[in-house]
Amino acid sequence: MKSTLKKLLPFAVVGVVSGATTVGAIQYFGHGSNNGDQSFFTTSAPTATFAGMNTGAVGDDFVKAAKTTVPAVVTIKNYQNRTTNRASEQDLFDYFFGDPFGGRGQQRQKQQQAPDNMPSGMGSGVIISPDGYIISNNHVVAGANKLEVVLSNKKSYIATLVGTDPNTDISLLKIEEKGLPYLNFANSDNIDVGQWVLAVGNPLGLNSTVTAGIVSAKGRGIGILGSQGKAANPIESFIQTDAAINPGNSGGALVNTNGELIGINSAIQSTTGYYQGYGFAVPANLARKIVEDIKKFGIVQRGFLGVSSLDLSNDQQVAAYNKQFKTNLKSGAGVYVTGFGDNSGAEDAGLKKGDIITKIDSYDITDFADLSMSIGSKRPGDKVQVTYSRNGKESTTNVTLRDQKGGTSTRTKADLSVTEKIGAEFEPLTERFKTEYGLNSGVVAKSVSEGSEMAKIGIVDNYIIIEINGKPVNSQKDIESILNKYQGNVQVKFVDDYGRIYTKGFKMP
């Protein structure tokens, strides 16, 4: 029962990743931010018009949108060392698009490992500024030691990875060029179900492919980001479309008929690994906020409401909660507060367990995806008005969002702790374990972040770190002491699950 409930209840600390999602949030465009103007992109005109089924101009609209979009969509080639364990990255691609080989993908990958001069994976990206900033998916660039960007005119560049955010599956790259074609961000809050859209990318190795469809749903949560453990605080509020999307479309553009960017194509729902009807795109507002955070601060700024919650729109979750806690909650719209995290801004603002959150500012909250998106657009220190129902009576309160440590100000990379910079936490080994395995020192790696320095050298959860820079470590404090204010190359000696000892390194960020 407990395991079932654990799967059903996303008692997510709805810190709902504020900065985590670049897609500028619901109020990012409508209201000023207390951090000032973060924008470095050109926004679209507010008077966007959309093609209708019965208009004779639909074909012309598609042609114009395609001509605008195709030059700004690029191919991204992901190169990895032959010694890199590619299986986990292949799993990630298969997870977003399914394994078309019927479960034989891993076996195929091991048998046909790409040589050094061949990419291990390919996806798409969108140029979002004339000086070479490119937005794509995190899973497109994961594990790369070299990223090659190929424009629609076949010009090729080696890209710098500026930053990534597994919580929204967004990444930001940069190539050194000027005067590039680029796409404007539209306000993705204004899209409507039934609206015509085009998906542009490089599926199945077919460069500059354009497909058309409609927006078939908004605010869709499909549980894809958190399921693999890559995202600690996932934000899912996908735009669902029936425009054909296939492997290789990842990171490509979803645009309206004006050729304005309304989403970043990320995944499909499929049993074969190929298009079967529905694709999912990260909304442009969310994606925009993420890349602006990465560009300005070097890291994503996340504001948290600080509540554990139950999605009342999910009948299974509600039934499981009622069974475990002997309650009689009714399914419906809204998010039920089940508890609070440490340093919770929501608790300090007067919310209590049992309250039902129905609105954030002027936006209705019908499910967890709505709450995730509305908070995901915010940064620590931002204030939101929370409307909630308590014993049938509606009330409002103002909540100041905080980061996970309780802070209310933005941070840069320089403000991060050692463990945050290298992307892992560490637990001491017991003396009994050291004796049984003949170790004189060691700590266990935990919560290794996707794309972190520790992950890049092959360390995953439960690997044992023996030494840092030639010095034995027995606690997280030891690692922090060795690397605090340290600059230069870091040498890490560690043991994998099979007892094999490696020595690898990275440059301290």
Coordinates of C-alpha atoms in Angstrom, one line a residue:
M1 CA 0.0 0.0 0.0
K2 CA 2.8 2.4 0.9
S3 CA 4.6 1.8 -2.3
T4 CA 1.4 2.3 -4.3
L5 CA 0.7 5.6 -2.5
K6 CA 4.3 6.7 -3.0
K7 CA 3.8 6.3 -6.7
L8 CA 0.5 8.1 -6.7
L9 CA 1.2 11.0 -4.4
P10 CA 3.5 13.6 -5.7
F11 CA 3.9 15.2 -2.3
A12 CA 6.0 17.6 -4.2
V13 CA 7.3 20.5 -2.2
V14 CA 5.5 22.8 -4.5
G15 CA 8.3 25.1 -4.4
V16 CA 7.2 24.8 -7.9
V17 CA 10.5 25.6 -9.3
S18 CA 10.3 29.2 -9.9
G19 CA 13.2 29.9 -12.1
A20 CA 13.3 26.4 -13.2
T21 CA 11.3 26.8 -16.2
T22 CA 12.4 29.2 -18.6
V23 CA 9.2 29.5 -20.3
G24 CA 8.4 32.8 -18.9
A25 CA 5.6 32.3 -16.5
I26 CA 2.1 33.3 -16.4
Q27 CA 2.8 36.7 -15.0
Y28 CA 6.2 37.2 -16.3
F29 CA 4.8 39.1 -19.3
G30 CA 1.8 40.7 -17.6
H31 CA 3.5 42.1 -14.5
G32 CA 6.8 43.5 -13.7
S33 CA 9.4 41.5 -11.8
N34 CA 11.1 42.8 -8.7
N35 CA 14.3 41.8 -10.3
G36 CA 14.0 44.3 -13.1
D37 CA 14.0 43.6 -16.8
Q38 CA 15.7 40.2 -17.3
S39 CA 14.8 40.1 -21.0
F40 CA 17.4 40.0 -23.8
F41 CA 15.0 38.6 -26.4
T42 CA 12.6 40.4 -28.7
T43 CA 9.0 39.7 -27.9
S44 CA 6.2 39.2 -30.4
A45 CA 3.5 41.7 -31.2
P46 CA 0.5 41.4 -28.9
T47 CA -1.9 41.5 -31.9
A48 CA -1.1 38.0 -33.2
T49 CA -3.6 36.4 -35.5
F50 CA -4.1 32.8 -36.3
A51 CA -5.3 30.9 -39.4
G52 CA -8.7 29.3 -39.3
M53 CA -9.8 26.1 -41.0
N54 CA -12.2 28.0 -43.4
T55 CA -9.8 30.7 -44.5
G56 CA -8.4 30.5 -48.0
A57 CA -5.1 32.0 -46.7
V58 CA -4.2 29.0 -44.5
G59 CA -1.6 27.7 -47.0
D60 CA -0.1 31.1 -47.4
D61 CA 0.1 31.5 -43.6
F62 CA 1.9 28.2 -43.3
V63 CA 4.4 29.1 -46.0
K64 CA 5.2 32.4 -44.4
A65 CA 5.6 30.8 -41.0
A66 CA 7.8 28.1 -42.4
K67 CA 10.0 30.6 -44.2
T68 CA 10.5 32.5 -41.0
T69 CA 11.1 29.4 -38.8
V70 CA 13.3 27.1 -40.9
P71 CA 16.4 29.3 -41.0
A72 CA 16.3 29.7 -37.2
V73 CA 16.1 25.9 -36.4
V74 CA 19.4 24.1 -36.2
T75 CA 20.7 20.5 -35.9
I76 CA 22.6 19.7 -32.7
K77 CA 25.0 16.8 -32.7
N78 CA 26.0 15.3 -29.3
Y79 CA 29.5 13.8 -29.2
Q80 CA 30.7 11.7 -26.3
N81 CA 33.8 9.8 -25.3
R82 CA 33.8 6.2 -26.4
T83 CA 34.6 5.3 -22.8
T84 CA 31.5 7.2 -21.6
N85 CA 28.7 4.9 -20.3
R86 CA 26.3 5.8 -23.1
A87 CA 23.5 3.5 -21.9
S88 CA 22.0 6.0 -19.5
E89 CA 21.9 8.7 -22.1
Q90 CA 20.4 6.3 -24.7
D91 CA 17.8 5.4 -22.1
L92 CA 17.0 9.1 -21.8
F93 CA 16.3 9.5 -25.5
D94 CA 14.3 6.3 -25.6
Y95 CA 12.3 7.5 -22.6
F96 CA 11.3 10.7 -24.3
F97 CA 10.5 9.0 -27.6
G98 CA 10.1 5.3 -26.8
D99 CA 12.4 2.5 -27.9
P100 CA 11.5 1.7 -31.5
F101 CA 13.5 -1.5 -31.2
G102 CA 11.0 -3.1 -28.8
G103 CA 13.3 -3.1 -25.8
R104 CA 16.4 -4.0 -27.8
G105 CA 17.7 -0.4 -27.8
Q106 CA 20.3 -0.9 -25.1
Q107 CA 21.6 -4.1 -26.7
R108 CA 21.8 -2.4 -30.0
Q109 CA 23.7 0.5 -28.5
K110 CA 26.3 -1.7 -26.8
Q111 CA 26.9 -3.6 -30.0
Q112 CA 27.1 -0.5 -32.2
Q113 CA 28.9 2.1 -30.1
A114 CA 29.6 5.3 -32.1
P115 CA 33.2 6.0 -32.8
D116 CA 34.8 9.3 -31.6
N117 CA 34.2 11.1 -34.8
M118 CA 30.5 10.2 -35.0
P119 CA 27.7 11.8 -32.9
S120 CA 26.1 9.7 -30.2
G121 CA 22.8 11.5 -30.6
M122 CA 21.2 14.3 -32.6
G123 CA 18.4 16.7 -31.9
S124 CA 17.3 20.2 -32.8
G125 CA 17.6 23.7 -31.4
V126 CA 16.2 27.2 -32.0
I127 CA 18.2 30.3 -32.4
I128 CA 16.7 33.0 -30.1
S129 CA 19.1 35.9 -30.6
P130 CA 21.1 37.2 -33.6
D131 CA 24.4 36.8 -31.6
G132 CA 24.1 33.0 -31.4
Y133 CA 22.1 31.9 -28.3
I134 CA 20.3 28.7 -29.0
I135 CA 17.6 27.0 -26.9
S136 CA 17.2 23.2 -26.9
N137 CA 16.3 20.3 -24.5
N138 CA 18.4 19.1 -21.7
H139 CA 18.2 15.5 -22.9
V140 CA 19.6 16.6 -26.3
V141 CA 22.8 17.8 -24.8
A142 CA 23.2 15.4 -21.8
G143 CA 26.5 13.7 -21.5
A144 CA 28.2 15.6 -24.3
N145 CA 31.9 16.4 -24.4
K146 CA 31.4 18.3 -27.7
L147 CA 28.3 19.9 -29.2
E148 CA 28.2 20.7 -32.9
V149 CA 25.5 23.0 -34.3
V150 CA 24.6 22.9 -38.0
L151 CA 22.5 25.7 -39.5
S152 CA 19.9 25.1 -42.2
N153 CA 22.5 26.5 -44.7
K154 CA 24.9 23.7 -43.6
K155 CA 27.3 26.0 -41.8
S156 CA 28.7 24.2 -38.8
Y157 CA 29.9 25.6 -35.4
I158 CA 31.2 24.1 -32.1
A159 CA 28.8 25.3 -29.4
T160 CA 29.4 26.2 -25.8
L161 CA 26.9 24.8 -23.3
V162 CA 25.9 27.8 -21.2
G163 CA 23.6 25.9 -18.9
T164 CA 20.9 23.3 -18.5
D165 CA 17.8 22.7 -16.4
P166 CA 16.6 19.1 -16.0
N167 CA 13.5 20.3 -14.1
T168 CA 12.1 21.7 -17.4
D169 CA 14.3 19.8 -19.9
I170 CA 15.7 23.1 -21.2
S171 CA 19.3 23.9 -22.2
L172 CA 21.0 27.0 -23.5
L173 CA 23.9 26.9 -26.0
K174 CA 26.0 29.6 -27.6
I175 CA 27.8 29.8 -30.9
E176 CA 30.1 32.6 -31.9
E177 CA 28.4 34.3 -34.9
K178 CA 26.5 37.5 -35.5
G179 CA 23.5 38.5 -37.6
L180 CA 21.9 35.1 -37.4
P181 CA 18.2 34.5 -38.1
Y182 CA 16.2 34.0 -34.9
L183 CA 12.7 33.5 -33.6
N184 CA 10.7 35.8 -31.3
F185 CA 9.0 34.4 -28.3
A186 CA 5.2 34.6 -28.3
N187 CA 3.2 34.8 -25.1
S188 CA 2.3 31.1 -24.7
D189 CA -0.4 32.0 -22.2
N190 CA -2.5 33.3 -25.1
I191 CA -2.6 30.2 -27.2
D192 CA -5.9 28.4 -27.6
V193 CA -6.9 24.8 -28.0
G194 CA -7.7 24.3 -31.7
Q195 CA -5.2 26.9 -32.9
W196 CA -3.0 26.0 -35.9
V197 CA 0.7 25.4 -35.1
L198 CA 3.8 24.2 -37.0
A199 CA 6.5 21.9 -35.6
V200 CA 10.0 22.5 -37.2
G201 CA 13.0 20.3 -36.5
N202 CA 15.3 17.6 -37.9
P203 CA 13.5 14.3 -37.3
L204 CA 15.0 11.0 -38.3
G205 CA 18.0 12.8 -39.9
L206 CA 15.6 14.7 -42.2
N207 CA 16.8 18.3 -41.9
S208 CA 14.5 21.3 -41.8
T209 CA 11.2 19.3 -41.7
V210 CA 8.0 21.2 -41.2
T211 CA 4.7 19.6 -40.0
A212 CA 1.4 21.2 -39.2
G213 CA -1.3 20.5 -36.6
I214 CA -3.4 22.1 -33.9
V215 CA -3.0 22.7 -30.2
S216 CA -4.9 19.7 -28.8
A217 CA -4.5 20.5 -25.1
K218 CA -2.7 22.9 -22.7
G219 CA -1.2 22.5 -19.3
R220 CA -0.6 18.8 -19.8
G221 CA 1.5 16.9 -17.1
I222 CA 2.7 13.5 -18.3
G223 CA 5.1 12.6 -15.6
I224 CA 8.1 12.2 -17.9
L225 CA 10.6 14.6 -16.2
G226 CA 10.4 13.2 -12.7
S227 CA 10.1 9.5 -13.5
Q228 CA 13.7 9.0 -14.4
G229 CA 15.1 10.8 -11.3
K230 CA 16.8 13.4 -13.5
A231 CA 14.6 16.3 -12.2
A232 CA 14.5 17.0 -8.5
N233 CA 11.6 19.5 -8.8
P234 CA 10.0 18.9 -12.2
I235 CA 7.7 21.4 -13.8
E236 CA 5.4 20.0 -16.4
S237 CA 2.7 22.0 -18.1
F238 CA 3.2 20.9 -21.7
I239 CA 1.5 22.2 -24.8
Q240 CA 0.0 19.1 -26.5
T241 CA -0.1 19.1 -30.3
D242 CA -1.0 16.7 -33.1
A243 CA 1.7 18.1 -35.4
A244 CA 3.9 15.1 -36.3
I245 CA 7.0 14.9 -34.1
N246 CA 9.6 12.2 -34.2
P247 CA 13.1 11.4 -32.7
G248 CA 15.3 14.3 -33.8
N249 CA 12.5 16.9 -33.3
S250 CA 13.6 17.3 -29.6
G251 CA 14.6 20.9 -29.0
G252 CA 12.9 22.1 -32.2
A253 CA 10.4 24.9 -32.6
L254 CA 6.6 24.9 -32.1
V255 CA 5.4 28.1 -33.7
N256 CA 2.1 29.9 -34.5
T257 CA 1.2 30.9 -38.0
N258 CA 3.1 34.2 -37.5
G259 CA 6.3 32.2 -37.1
E260 CA 6.6 33.1 -33.4
L261 CA 7.9 30.6 -30.9
I262 CA 5.2 29.2 -28.6
G263 CA 7.0 26.1 -27.4
I264 CA 10.1 23.8 -27.5
N265 CA 9.2 20.3 -28.7
S266 CA 10.3 17.8 -26.1
A267 CA 8.5 14.4 -26.2
I268 CA 5.9 12.2 -27.9
Q269 CA 3.5 9.7 -26.5
S270 CA 4.1 6.5 -28.4
T271 CA 4.3 2.7 -28.0
T272 CA 6.7 2.4 -31.0
G273 CA 9.1 5.3 -30.6
Y274 CA 7.6 7.1 -33.6
Y275 CA 4.8 9.5 -34.1
Q276 CA 1.4 8.1 -33.1
G277 CA -0.7 11.2 -32.6
Y278 CA 0.5 13.5 -29.9
G279 CA 3.6 15.5 -29.1
F280 CA 4.5 17.7 -26.2
A281 CA 6.3 21.1 -26.0
V282 CA 7.6 23.1 -23.2
P283 CA 5.6 26.4 -23.3
A284 CA 7.6 29.4 -24.5
N285 CA 7.0 31.5 -21.4
L286 CA 8.5 28.8 -19.2
A287 CA 11.5 28.2 -21.5
R288 CA 12.2 31.9 -21.8
K289 CA 12.4 32.4 -18.1
I290 CA 14.8 29.5 -17.7
V291 CA 17.2 30.7 -20.4
E292 CA 17.1 34.3 -19.0
D293 CA 18.0 33.0 -15.6
I294 CA 20.9 30.9 -17.0
K295 CA 22.2 33.8 -19.0
K296 CA 22.0 36.4 -16.3
F297 CA 22.8 34.4 -13.1
G298 CA 24.5 31.3 -14.4
I299 CA 21.9 29.2 -12.6
V300 CA 18.1 28.9 -12.6
Q301 CA 16.4 30.9 -9.8
R302 CA 13.7 28.9 -8.2
G303 CA 11.0 30.3 -6.0
F304 CA 9.1 27.8 -3.8
L305 CA 5.7 28.1 -2.2
G306 CA 6.8 25.5 0.4
V307 CA 3.8 23.1 0.5
S308 CA 3.3 19.4 0.1
S309 CA 0.2 18.8 -1.9
L310 CA -2.4 16.5 -3.3
D311 CA -3.9 17.0 -6.8
L312 CA -7.6 16.8 -6.3
S313 CA -8.2 16.4 -10.0
N314 CA -6.5 13.0 -9.9
D315 CA -9.1 10.4 -8.8
Q316 CA -6.5 7.8 -8.0
Q317 CA -4.4 10.0 -5.8
V318 CA -7.5 11.2 -3.9
A319 CA -8.7 7.6 -3.4
A320 CA -5.2 6.4 -2.2
Y321 CA -5.0 9.4 0.2
N322 CA -8.4 8.7 1.6
K323 CA -7.6 5.1 2.2
Q324 CA -4.3 5.7 3.9
F325 CA -5.4 8.7 6.1
K326 CA -9.0 7.6 6.6
T327 CA -10.3 10.9 5.1
N328 CA -13.2 11.6 2.8
L329 CA -11.8 14.1 0.3
K330 CA -13.8 14.6 -2.9
S331 CA -12.2 14.8 -6.3
G332 CA -12.4 18.1 -8.1
A333 CA -10.5 21.2 -9.1
G334 CA -7.7 22.5 -6.9
V335 CA -4.6 21.4 -4.9
Y336 CA -5.1 20.2 -1.4
V337 CA -2.3 21.2 1.1
T338 CA -1.1 18.2 3.0
G339 CA 1.8 19.8 4.8
F340 CA 4.7 22.3 4.7
G341 CA 8.4 22.2 4.1
D342 CA 11.1 23.9 6.2
N343 CA 11.1 27.7 6.0
S344 CA 7.7 27.6 4.2
G345 CA 6.5 31.0 2.9
A346 CA 3.0 29.6 2.6
E347 CA 2.9 28.5 6.2
D348 CA 4.2 31.9 7.4
A349 CA 1.5 33.6 5.3
G350 CA -1.2 31.7 7.2
L351 CA -2.0 28.7 5.0
K352 CA -2.9 25.5 6.9
K353 CA -3.0 21.8 6.3
G354 CA -6.4 21.1 4.6
D355 CA -6.6 24.3 2.6
I356 CA -7.4 24.0 -1.1
I357 CA -5.4 26.3 -3.3
T358 CA -7.7 27.5 -6.2
K359 CA -5.9 30.4 -7.6
I360 CA -2.4 32.0 -7.9
D361 CA -2.8 35.7 -8.6
S362 CA -5.5 35.8 -11.3
Y363 CA -4.8 32.3 -12.6
D364 CA -7.1 29.4 -11.8
I365 CA -5.5 26.3 -10.3
T366 CA -7.3 23.2 -11.4
D367 CA -4.5 20.7 -10.9
F368 CA -0.9 20.3 -9.9
A369 CA 0.4 21.3 -13.4
D370 CA -1.3 24.7 -13.1
L371 CA 0.2 25.2 -9.7
S372 CA 3.6 24.1 -10.9
M373 CA 3.5 26.4 -13.9
S374 CA 2.2 29.5 -12.0
I375 CA 5.0 29.2 -9.3
G376 CA 7.6 28.0 -11.8
S377 CA 7.7 31.4 -13.4
K378 CA 8.8 33.1 -10.2
R379 CA 12.0 33.8 -8.4
P380 CA 12.9 33.9 -4.7
G381 CA 11.6 37.1 -3.2
D382 CA 8.6 37.4 -5.6
K383 CA 5.2 37.8 -4.0
V384 CA 2.1 35.9 -5.2
Q385 CA -1.5 36.2 -4.1
V386 CA -2.8 32.8 -3.1
T387 CA -6.6 32.2 -3.1
Y388 CA -7.6 29.2 -1.1
S389 CA -10.7 27.5 0.3
R390 CA -10.9 26.6 4.0
N391 CA -14.0 24.9 5.3
G392 CA -15.9 26.1 2.3
K393 CA -14.9 29.7 2.7
E394 CA -12.7 31.5 0.2
S395 CA -9.8 33.6 1.4
T396 CA -6.6 35.2 0.0
T397 CA -3.2 35.8 1.4
N398 CA 0.1 37.1 0.0
V399 CA 3.1 34.7 0.0
T400 CA 6.7 35.6 -0.4
L401 CA 8.4 32.8 -2.3
R402 CA 11.7 31.4 -1.0
D403 CA 14.5 29.2 -2.3
Q404 CA 15.0 25.7 -0.8
K405 CA 17.3 27.1 1.9
G406 CA 14.7 29.7 2.9
G407 CA 16.3 32.7 1.2
T408 CA 14.4 35.4 -0.6
S409 CA 17.1 36.8 -2.9
T410 CA 18.5 35.7 -6.2
R411 CA 21.9 33.9 -6.2
T412 CA 24.7 33.5 -8.7
K413 CA 27.2 30.6 -9.1
A414 CA 29.5 32.4 -6.7
D415 CA 26.9 32.1 -4.0
L416 CA 26.6 28.3 -4.3
S417 CA 28.0 25.9 -1.7
V418 CA 30.7 23.4 -2.8
T419 CA 28.2 20.6 -3.0
E420 CA 25.8 22.7 -5.1
K421 CA 28.7 23.6 -7.5
I422 CA 29.8 20.0 -8.1
G423 CA 26.2 18.7 -8.1
A424 CA 26.0 16.0 -5.3
E425 CA 25.6 15.4 -1.6
F426 CA 27.6 12.9 0.4
E427 CA 27.0 10.6 3.3
P428 CA 29.7 9.0 5.5
L429 CA 30.5 5.3 5.3
T430 CA 30.0 3.2 8.4
E431 CA 33.2 1.8 10.0
R432 CA 31.8 -1.7 9.5
F433 CA 31.5 -1.1 5.7
K434 CA 35.0 0.3 5.6
T435 CA 36.3 -2.8 7.4
E436 CA 34.4 -5.3 5.2
Y437 CA 35.6 -3.7 2.0
G438 CA 39.1 -2.8 3.0
L439 CA 38.6 1.0 2.8
N440 CA 40.3 3.5 5.0
S441 CA 38.1 6.4 3.9
G442 CA 35.0 7.1 1.8
V443 CA 31.7 8.8 1.5
V444 CA 28.6 7.8 -0.5
A445 CA 27.4 10.0 -3.3
K446 CA 23.7 11.0 -3.1
S447 CA 21.4 13.2 -5.1
V448 CA 23.8 13.5 -8.0
S449 CA 22.4 16.2 -10.3
E450 CA 21.9 15.6 -14.0
G451 CA 24.6 17.4 -16.0
S452 CA 26.7 18.2 -12.8
E453 CA 30.5 18.0 -12.6
M454 CA 30.2 14.8 -10.7
A455 CA 27.8 13.3 -13.2
K456 CA 30.1 14.3 -16.1
I457 CA 32.9 12.1 -14.8
G458 CA 30.6 9.1 -14.4
I459 CA 29.6 9.3 -10.7
V460 CA 26.0 8.3 -9.9
D461 CA 24.1 7.8 -6.6
N462 CA 25.7 5.2 -4.3
Y463 CA 29.2 5.4 -5.8
I464 CA 31.9 5.8 -3.1
I465 CA 34.2 8.8 -3.2
I466 CA 37.6 7.8 -1.6
E467 CA 39.7 10.9 -2.2
I468 CA 39.5 14.4 -3.4
N469 CA 42.7 16.0 -4.7
G470 CA 44.7 13.1 -3.1
K471 CA 43.2 13.7 0.3
P472 CA 41.0 11.1 2.0
V473 CA 37.4 12.1 2.7
N474 CA 35.1 10.8 5.4
S475 CA 32.3 13.3 5.4
Q476 CA 30.6 16.0 3.3
K477 CA 32.4 18.5 5.5
D478 CA 35.7 17.1 4.4
I479 CA 34.8 17.7 0.7
E480 CA 33.6 21.2 1.4
S481 CA 36.8 22.0 3.3
I482 CA 39.0 20.8 0.5
L483 CA 37.2 22.5 -2.3
N484 CA 36.0 25.7 -0.6
K485 CA 37.4 28.7 -2.6
Y486 CA 39.4 26.2 -4.6
Q487 CA 40.1 27.0 -8.3
G488 CA 41.6 24.7 -10.8
N489 CA 41.4 21.0 -11.7
V490 CA 39.8 18.6 -9.2
Q491 CA 40.9 15.0 -8.9
V492 CA 38.3 12.5 -7.7
K493 CA 39.1 8.9 -6.8
F494 CA 36.0 6.8 -6.5
V495 CA 34.6 3.2 -6.5
D496 CA 31.7 2.0 -8.7
D497 CA 29.0 -0.6 -8.0
Y498 CA 31.3 -3.4 -9.1
G499 CA 34.2 -2.4 -6.8
R500 CA 36.3 -0.9 -9.7
I501 CA 38.4 2.1 -8.7
Y502 CA 38.6 5.1 -11.0
T503 CA 40.5 8.4 -10.9
K504 CA 38.9 11.2 -13.0
G505 CA 38.7 14.9 -12.8
F506 CA 37.0 18.2 -13.7
K507 CA 37.6 21.9 -13.5
M508 CA 36.1 23.5 -10.4
P509 CA 33.2 25.7 -11.6

